[in-house]
């Protein structure tokens, strides 16, 4: 799948700009704060309908603009398609593909992306929320139904958290607490099965990549961890639901006392190990970066296996954070699909990959 060209109108620091991309590697150069990441963010939006940097759509609209538009011509699944996203202050986001209205979840049926940015180099060492987000973003692209489950869970979680926080001032809120707990248990049971399946595929794909990366010296493993009472995350959703409900019942008073949700899919994590030792606690900086890169490249392989096409790979200023050996490994692994790489200077990347170079300065793009 290929993003052939993109037009930005009122997007971030772009008034109105267009860019054409090569089917292979595209190197996007420019000084800091010129709009390189904003361009990658717009491409990412084509596959998810949301930003990877901002929680609120209004933050994507340029200053002094009432709205913004991202329009792109893409080739995917042997079809030429046009994707359009319009954001207007105070109105719902409008998404169309070939003029037909779509939901954000349906965009993954047209465009898939894998993003790797400097923050992802901390994927191994940071808290569980970062690894859950990585899983969720990936699963949403290969299982559109999961996006709705995730939205439902977040809504239930926010409502239950509000009850736990405010019930002392308004005891009547407790009348609905068990309903929200039950809803979280039911949705969690389904999410756990999706996550467990994805974690297993991630381990299978990342282990050989990491082995190659380390010249056969290291073994990477990924194990999915969820609610303690769940004995088998691959069991039926009904069985997992009963086990989560058991955990909820045991921790009900603790939730009331702490004003926190203690049971559910929001507590999940990936346990990542290198040579059998927990990477979060024992991995060196080099091992941490190698493991993070292996997971991201594995995500790309999973999408290829799932869709039959390479996703668009977005590397946001990540090569400058890597030593020469890791740079070469990444550049040697990105063939076969479209890649967009941002960097402050080309530094020979385009010559090493045979790619196209775009320069960004003050929200203007030139080839």
GROMACS .gro file of C-alpha atoms in nm:
model
  367
    1UNK     CA    1   0.000   0.000   0.000
    2UNK     CA    2   0.124   0.341  -0.102
    3UNK     CA    3   0.033   0.700  -0.024
    4UNK     CA    4   0.094   0.865  -0.361
    5UNK     CA    5   0.024   1.225  -0.268
    6UNK     CA    6  -0.122   1.424   0.017
    7UNK     CA    7  -0.273   1.772   0.044
    8UNK     CA    8  -0.289   1.962   0.374
    9UNK     CA    9  -0.517   2.259   0.428
   10UNK     CA   10  -0.509   2.435   0.766
   11UNK     CA   11  -0.332   2.133   0.915
   12UNK     CA   12  -0.102   2.225   1.206
   13UNK     CA   13   0.152   2.475   1.061
   14UNK     CA   14   0.056   2.407   0.698
   15UNK     CA   15  -0.169   2.666   0.531
   16UNK     CA   16  -0.200   2.475   0.206
   17UNK     CA   17   0.067   2.232   0.092
   18UNK     CA   18   0.090   1.921  -0.121
   19UNK     CA   19   0.353   1.647  -0.130
   20UNK     CA   20   0.412   1.352  -0.359
   21UNK     CA   21   0.579   1.039  -0.225
   22UNK     CA   22   0.786   0.767  -0.386
   23UNK     CA   23   0.666   0.409  -0.356
   24UNK     CA   24   0.988   0.322  -0.170
   25UNK     CA   25   1.181   0.535   0.078
   26UNK     CA   26   1.107   0.904   0.131
   27UNK     CA   27   1.346   1.113   0.339
   28UNK     CA   28   1.185   1.424   0.488
   29UNK     CA   29   1.453   1.674   0.594
   30UNK     CA   30   1.443   2.003   0.779
   31UNK     CA   31   1.539   2.182   1.098
   32UNK     CA   32   1.344   2.132   1.419
   33UNK     CA   33   0.991   2.276   1.450
   34UNK     CA   34   0.942   2.317   1.073
   35UNK     CA   35   0.661   2.063   1.026
   36UNK     CA   36   0.829   1.728   0.950
   37UNK     CA   37   0.644   1.537   1.222
   38UNK     CA   38   0.321   1.720   1.132
   39UNK     CA   39   0.348   1.569   0.784
   40UNK     CA   40   0.399   1.218   0.923
   41UNK     CA   41   0.110   1.276   1.162
   42UNK     CA   42  -0.119   1.352   0.867
   43UNK     CA   43  -0.021   1.024   0.698
   44UNK     CA   44  -0.079   0.837   1.026
   45UNK     CA   45  -0.425   0.997   1.042
   46UNK     CA   46  -0.517   0.824   0.715
   47UNK     CA   47  -0.505   0.484   0.886
   48UNK     CA   48  -0.646   0.562   1.230
   49UNK     CA   49  -0.849   0.882   1.207
   50UNK     CA   50  -0.662   1.020   1.507
   51UNK     CA   51  -0.331   1.178   1.600
   52UNK     CA   52  -0.046   0.998   1.774
   53UNK     CA   53   0.049   1.319   1.957
   54UNK     CA   54  -0.273   1.500   2.050
   55UNK     CA   55  -0.578   1.383   2.236
   56UNK     CA   56  -0.812   1.649   2.098
   57UNK     CA   57  -0.883   1.706   1.729
   58UNK     CA   58  -0.896   2.083   1.779
   59UNK     CA   59  -0.522   2.080   1.845
   60UNK     CA   60  -0.466   1.964   1.485
   61UNK     CA   61  -0.626   2.274   1.336
   62UNK     CA   62  -0.387   2.556   1.249
   63UNK     CA   63  -0.393   2.887   1.431
   64UNK     CA   64  -0.653   3.132   1.296
   65UNK     CA   65  -0.823   2.847   1.107
   66UNK     CA   66  -1.178   2.732   1.167
   67UNK     CA   67  -1.098   2.382   1.042
   68UNK     CA   68  -0.852   2.170   0.850
   69UNK     CA   69  -0.848   1.907   0.579
   70UNK     CA   70  -0.624   1.615   0.488
   71UNK     CA   71  -0.675   1.472   0.140
   72UNK     CA   72  -0.470   1.182   0.003
   73UNK     CA   73  -0.454   0.958  -0.301
   74UNK     CA   74  -0.352   0.607  -0.204
   75UNK     CA   75  -0.312   0.270  -0.371
   76UNK     CA   76  -0.415  -0.028  -0.162
   77UNK     CA   77  -0.561  -0.369  -0.236
   78UNK     CA   78  -0.502  -0.308  -0.610
   79UNK     CA   79  -0.725  -0.001  -0.608
   80UNK     CA   80  -0.668   0.371  -0.638
   81UNK     CA   81  -0.854   0.538  -0.353
   82UNK     CA   82  -0.901   0.889  -0.220
   83UNK     CA   83  -0.918   0.945   0.155
   84UNK     CA   84  -1.043   1.273   0.297
   85UNK     CA   85  -1.064   1.388   0.659
   86UNK     CA   86  -1.221   1.719   0.758
   87UNK     CA   87  -1.202   1.870   1.104
   88UNK     CA   88  -1.411   2.175   1.190
   89UNK     CA   89  -1.413   2.337   1.532
   90UNK     CA   90  -1.719   2.230   1.725
   91UNK     CA   91  -1.831   1.965   1.476
   92UNK     CA   92  -1.781   1.589   1.444
   93UNK     CA   93  -1.492   1.474   1.228
   94UNK     CA   94  -1.593   1.384   0.872
   95UNK     CA   95  -1.416   1.096   0.698
   96UNK     CA   96  -1.478   0.979   0.343
   97UNK     CA   97  -1.319   0.723   0.113
   98UNK     CA   98  -1.394   0.776  -0.256
   99UNK     CA   99  -1.670   1.011  -0.145
  100UNK     CA  100  -1.837   0.752   0.080
  101UNK     CA  101  -1.867   0.837   0.448
  102UNK     CA  102  -1.662   0.612   0.679
  103UNK     CA  103  -1.584   0.574   1.047
  104UNK     CA  104  -1.231   0.606   1.186
  105UNK     CA  105  -1.225   0.230   1.246
  106UNK     CA  106  -1.298   0.161   0.878
  107UNK     CA  107  -0.988   0.350   0.761
  108UNK     CA  108  -0.770   0.051   0.849
  109UNK     CA  109  -0.939  -0.135   0.563
  110UNK     CA  110  -0.782   0.119   0.324
  111UNK     CA  111  -0.449   0.229   0.476
  112UNK     CA  112  -0.226   0.071   0.740
  113UNK     CA  113   0.071   0.241   0.905
  114UNK     CA  114   0.340   0.148   1.154
  115UNK     CA  115   0.485   0.442   1.345
  116UNK     CA  116   0.821   0.444   1.520
  117UNK     CA  117   0.920   0.764   1.703
  118UNK     CA  118   1.185   0.845   1.966
  119UNK     CA  119   0.938   0.784   2.250
  120UNK     CA  120   0.908   0.423   2.131
  121UNK     CA  121   1.272   0.365   2.219
  122UNK     CA  122   1.146   0.371   2.578
  123UNK     CA  123   0.883   0.108   2.501
  124UNK     CA  124   1.063  -0.152   2.711
  125UNK     CA  125   1.151   0.058   3.015
  126UNK     CA  126   0.837   0.266   3.058
  127UNK     CA  127   0.515   0.168   3.233
  128UNK     CA  128   0.254  -0.078   3.110
  129UNK     CA  129   0.036   0.192   2.952
  130UNK     CA  130   0.289   0.243   2.672
  131UNK     CA  131   0.290  -0.125   2.579
  132UNK     CA  132  -0.090  -0.146   2.597
  133UNK     CA  133  -0.114   0.150   2.362
  134UNK     CA  134   0.123  -0.021   2.118
  135UNK     CA  135  -0.094  -0.334   2.123
  136UNK     CA  136  -0.419  -0.140   2.091
  137UNK     CA  137  -0.299   0.070   1.796
  138UNK     CA  138  -0.183  -0.242   1.612
  139UNK     CA  139  -0.490  -0.455   1.684
  140UNK     CA  140  -0.726  -0.175   1.576
  141UNK     CA  141  -0.571  -0.188   1.229
  142UNK     CA  142  -0.611  -0.562   1.179
  143UNK     CA  143  -0.935  -0.612   1.374
  144UNK     CA  144  -1.166  -0.310   1.320
  145UNK     CA  145  -1.418  -0.446   1.575
  146UNK     CA  146  -1.154  -0.410   1.844
  147UNK     CA  147  -1.159  -0.032   1.804
  148UNK     CA  148  -1.524  -0.028   1.915
  149UNK     CA  149  -1.447  -0.255   2.211
  150UNK     CA  150  -1.167  -0.020   2.314
  151UNK     CA  151  -1.397   0.283   2.290
  152UNK     CA  152  -1.666   0.102   2.493
  153UNK     CA  153  -1.415   0.003   2.759
  154UNK     CA  154  -1.277   0.355   2.793
  155UNK     CA  155  -1.628   0.493   2.835
  156UNK     CA  156  -1.713   0.237   3.104
  157UNK     CA  157  -1.380   0.294   3.279
  158UNK     CA  158  -1.429   0.672   3.290
  159UNK     CA  159  -1.781   0.636   3.431
  160UNK     CA  160  -1.678   0.385   3.695
  161UNK     CA  161  -1.378   0.597   3.796
  162UNK     CA  162  -1.609   0.896   3.840
  163UNK     CA  163  -1.838   0.691   4.067
  164UNK     CA  164  -1.549   0.565   4.278
  165UNK     CA  165  -1.416   0.918   4.312
  166UNK     CA  166  -1.744   1.089   4.401
  167UNK     CA  167  -1.959   0.831   4.583
  168UNK     CA  168  -1.880   0.966   4.931
  169UNK     CA  169  -2.030   1.304   4.840
  170UNK     CA  170  -2.317   1.141   4.649
  171UNK     CA  171  -2.386   0.786   4.783
  172UNK     CA  172  -2.664   0.727   4.529
  173UNK     CA  173  -2.391   0.683   4.264
  174UNK     CA  174  -2.323   0.338   4.411
  175UNK     CA  175  -2.656   0.222   4.270
  176UNK     CA  176  -2.496   0.195   3.925
  177UNK     CA  177  -2.144   0.086   4.027
  178UNK     CA  178  -2.206  -0.286   3.976
  179UNK     CA  179  -2.356  -0.224   3.632
  180UNK     CA  180  -2.041  -0.049   3.516
  181UNK     CA  181  -1.824  -0.317   3.677
  182UNK     CA  182  -2.017  -0.585   3.491
  183UNK     CA  183  -1.985  -0.395   3.164
  184UNK     CA  184  -1.611  -0.361   3.212
  185UNK     CA  185  -1.581  -0.733   3.283
  186UNK     CA  186  -1.772  -0.828   2.967
  187UNK     CA  187  -1.573  -0.596   2.740
  188UNK     CA  188  -1.245  -0.687   2.911
  189UNK     CA  189  -1.309  -1.055   2.843
  190UNK     CA  190  -1.327  -0.988   2.470
  191UNK     CA  191  -1.030  -0.750   2.468
  192UNK     CA  192  -0.815  -1.002   2.655
  193UNK     CA  193  -0.867  -1.264   2.386
  194UNK     CA  194  -0.767  -1.017   2.113
  195UNK     CA  195  -0.463  -0.900   2.306
  196UNK     CA  196  -0.346  -1.250   2.394
  197UNK     CA  197  -0.366  -1.356   2.029
  198UNK     CA  198  -0.177  -1.048   1.915
  199UNK     CA  199   0.093  -1.086   2.183
  200UNK     CA  200   0.157  -1.443   2.069
  201UNK     CA  201   0.195  -1.330   1.707
  202UNK     CA  202   0.417  -1.042   1.817
  203UNK     CA  203   0.650  -1.281   1.998
  204UNK     CA  204   0.665  -1.517   1.701
  205UNK     CA  205   0.752  -1.232   1.463
  206UNK     CA  206   0.985  -1.031   1.690
  207UNK     CA  207   1.200  -1.319   1.817
  208UNK     CA  208   1.373  -1.398   1.484
  209UNK     CA  209   1.416  -1.028   1.404
  210UNK     CA  210   1.583  -0.970   1.740
  211UNK     CA  211   1.797  -1.280   1.689
  212UNK     CA  212   1.923  -1.141   1.358
  213UNK     CA  213   1.970  -0.798   1.511
  214UNK     CA  214   2.194  -0.941   1.786
  215UNK     CA  215   2.383  -1.176   1.550
  216UNK     CA  216   2.224  -1.474   1.720
  217UNK     CA  217   2.342  -1.373   2.066
  218UNK     CA  218   2.008  -1.286   2.226
  219UNK     CA  219   1.661  -1.434   2.251
  220UNK     CA  220   1.360  -1.207   2.288
  221UNK     CA  221   1.034  -1.325   2.441
  222UNK     CA  222   0.698  -1.151   2.484
  223UNK     CA  223   0.438  -1.279   2.732
  224UNK     CA  224   0.093  -1.130   2.780
  225UNK     CA  225  -0.011  -1.055   3.139
  226UNK     CA  226  -0.368  -0.985   3.245
  227UNK     CA  227  -0.603  -1.012   3.545
  228UNK     CA  228  -0.465  -1.262   3.797
  229UNK     CA  229  -0.776  -1.481   3.812
  230UNK     CA  230  -0.772  -1.537   3.433
  231UNK     CA  231  -0.608  -1.877   3.396
  232UNK     CA  232  -0.620  -1.893   3.015
  233UNK     CA  233  -0.648  -1.573   2.807
  234UNK     CA  234  -0.737  -1.791   2.505
  235UNK     CA  235  -1.042  -1.940   2.677
  236UNK     CA  236  -1.395  -1.843   2.574
  237UNK     CA  237  -1.505  -1.487   2.646
  238UNK     CA  238  -1.773  -1.630   2.878
  239UNK     CA  239  -1.519  -1.818   3.091
  240UNK     CA  240  -1.287  -1.516   3.109
  241UNK     CA  241  -1.582  -1.296   3.206
  242UNK     CA  242  -1.662  -1.517   3.506
  243UNK     CA  243  -1.297  -1.512   3.616
  244UNK     CA  244  -1.278  -1.132   3.591
  245UNK     CA  245  -1.605  -1.101   3.783
  246UNK     CA  246  -1.452  -1.312   4.058
  247UNK     CA  247  -1.155  -1.077   4.075
  248UNK     CA  248  -1.386  -0.776   4.084
  249UNK     CA  249  -1.587  -0.916   4.372
  250UNK     CA  250  -1.273  -0.978   4.576
  251UNK     CA  251  -1.148  -0.624   4.516
  252UNK     CA  252  -1.477  -0.433   4.541
  253UNK     CA  253  -1.405  -0.287   4.885
  254UNK     CA  254  -1.048  -0.205   4.787
  255UNK     CA  255  -1.182  -0.013   4.488
  256UNK     CA  256  -1.418   0.184   4.710
  257UNK     CA  257  -1.139   0.262   4.956
  258UNK     CA  258  -0.881   0.361   4.693
  259UNK     CA  259  -1.124   0.527   4.448
  260UNK     CA  260  -0.955   0.335   4.167
  261UNK     CA  261  -1.059   0.064   3.920
  262UNK     CA  262  -0.846  -0.235   4.016
  263UNK     CA  263  -0.985  -0.496   3.777
  264UNK     CA  264  -0.999  -0.492   3.401
  265UNK     CA  265  -0.810  -0.478   3.073
  266UNK     CA  266  -0.655  -0.142   3.174
  267UNK     CA  267  -0.417  -0.338   3.400
  268UNK     CA  268  -0.275  -0.554   3.119
  269UNK     CA  269   0.092  -0.556   3.022
  270UNK     CA  270   0.348  -0.728   2.802
  271UNK     CA  271   0.632  -0.895   2.987
  272UNK     CA  272   0.937  -0.861   2.762
  273UNK     CA  273   1.250  -1.059   2.835
  274UNK     CA  274   1.595  -1.086   2.678
  275UNK     CA  275   1.771  -1.418   2.735
  276UNK     CA  276   1.513  -1.503   3.000
  277UNK     CA  277   1.566  -1.188   3.209
  278UNK     CA  278   1.306  -0.912   3.242
  279UNK     CA  279   1.411  -0.643   2.996
  280UNK     CA  280   1.252  -0.362   3.193
  281UNK     CA  281   1.473  -0.433   3.493
  282UNK     CA  282   1.792  -0.576   3.344
  283UNK     CA  283   1.831  -0.477   2.977
  284UNK     CA  284   2.110  -0.239   2.884
  285UNK     CA  285   2.035   0.071   2.680
  286UNK     CA  286   2.151  -0.106   2.366
  287UNK     CA  287   1.939  -0.414   2.439
  288UNK     CA  288   1.640  -0.191   2.512
  289UNK     CA  289   1.666  -0.017   2.176
  290UNK     CA  290   1.722  -0.341   1.989
  291UNK     CA  291   1.415  -0.496   2.154
  292UNK     CA  292   1.200  -0.191   2.078
  293UNK     CA  293   1.307  -0.189   1.714
  294UNK     CA  294   1.238  -0.562   1.687
  295UNK     CA  295   0.884  -0.516   1.819
  296UNK     CA  296   0.810  -0.237   1.571
  297UNK     CA  297   0.952  -0.428   1.275
  298UNK     CA  298   0.751  -0.730   1.390
  299UNK     CA  299   0.436  -0.516   1.388
  300UNK     CA  300   0.511  -0.440   1.023
  301UNK     CA  301   0.550  -0.812   0.944
  302UNK     CA  302   0.220  -0.896   1.113
  303UNK     CA  303   0.034  -0.637   0.906
  304UNK     CA  304   0.198  -0.773   0.590
  305UNK     CA  305   0.086  -1.127   0.678
  306UNK     CA  306  -0.263  -1.005   0.763
  307UNK     CA  307  -0.330  -0.782   0.462
  308UNK     CA  308  -0.090  -0.913   0.197
  309UNK     CA  309   0.060  -0.564   0.165
  310UNK     CA  310   0.331  -0.381   0.353
  311UNK     CA  311   0.194  -0.102   0.571
  312UNK     CA  312   0.337   0.247   0.531
  313UNK     CA  313   0.630   0.268   0.773
  314UNK     CA  314   0.672   0.604   0.949
  315UNK     CA  315   1.011   0.665   1.114
  316UNK     CA  316   0.997   0.995   1.298
  317UNK     CA  317   1.351   1.119   1.367
  318UNK     CA  318   1.440   0.781   1.511
  319UNK     CA  319   1.755   0.705   1.313
  320UNK     CA  320   1.945   0.991   1.477
  321UNK     CA  321   1.889   0.815   1.810
  322UNK     CA  322   2.053   0.493   1.688
  323UNK     CA  323   2.415   0.397   1.644
  324UNK     CA  324   2.549   0.313   1.297
  325UNK     CA  325   2.493  -0.063   1.330
  326UNK     CA  326   2.129  -0.027   1.432
  327UNK     CA  327   2.073   0.230   1.159
  328UNK     CA  328   2.202  -0.013   0.898
  329UNK     CA  329   1.989  -0.296   1.033
  330UNK     CA  330   1.673  -0.087   1.012
  331UNK     CA  331   1.752   0.047   0.664
  332UNK     CA  332   1.822  -0.305   0.540
  333UNK     CA  333   1.487  -0.430   0.676
  334UNK     CA  334   1.255  -0.166   0.530
  335UNK     CA  335   1.264  -0.277   0.169
  336UNK     CA  336   0.951  -0.395  -0.006
  337UNK     CA  337   0.716  -0.124   0.115
  338UNK     CA  338   0.678   0.252   0.144
  339UNK     CA  339   0.871   0.430   0.418
  340UNK     CA  340   0.869   0.794   0.531
  341UNK     CA  341   1.174   0.895   0.736
  342UNK     CA  342   1.211   1.235   0.903
  343UNK     CA  343   1.553   1.371   0.996
  344UNK     CA  344   1.727   1.703   1.042
  345UNK     CA  345   1.978   1.625   0.766
  346UNK     CA  346   1.975   1.364   0.492
  347UNK     CA  347   2.312   1.229   0.610
  348UNK     CA  348   2.328   0.994   0.312
  349UNK     CA  349   2.007   0.809   0.397
  350UNK     CA  350   1.859   0.871   0.053
  351UNK     CA  351   2.174   0.741  -0.117
  352UNK     CA  352   2.178   0.429   0.102
  353UNK     CA  353   1.811   0.357   0.028
  354UNK     CA  354   1.773   0.509  -0.320
  355UNK     CA  355   1.490   0.721  -0.187
  356UNK     CA  356   1.322   1.051  -0.264
  357UNK     CA  357   1.413   1.361  -0.060
  358UNK     CA  358   1.164   1.624   0.054
  359UNK     CA  359   1.261   1.942   0.238
  360UNK     CA  360   1.032   2.106   0.492
  361UNK     CA  361   1.079   2.463   0.611
  362UNK     CA  362   0.824   2.680   0.789
  363UNK     CA  363   0.532   2.466   0.681
  364UNK     CA  364   0.639   2.457   0.318
  365UNK     CA  365   0.737   2.140   0.131
  366UNK     CA  366   0.973   2.124  -0.166
  367UNK     CA  367   1.136   1.836  -0.349
   0.00000   0.00000   0.00000
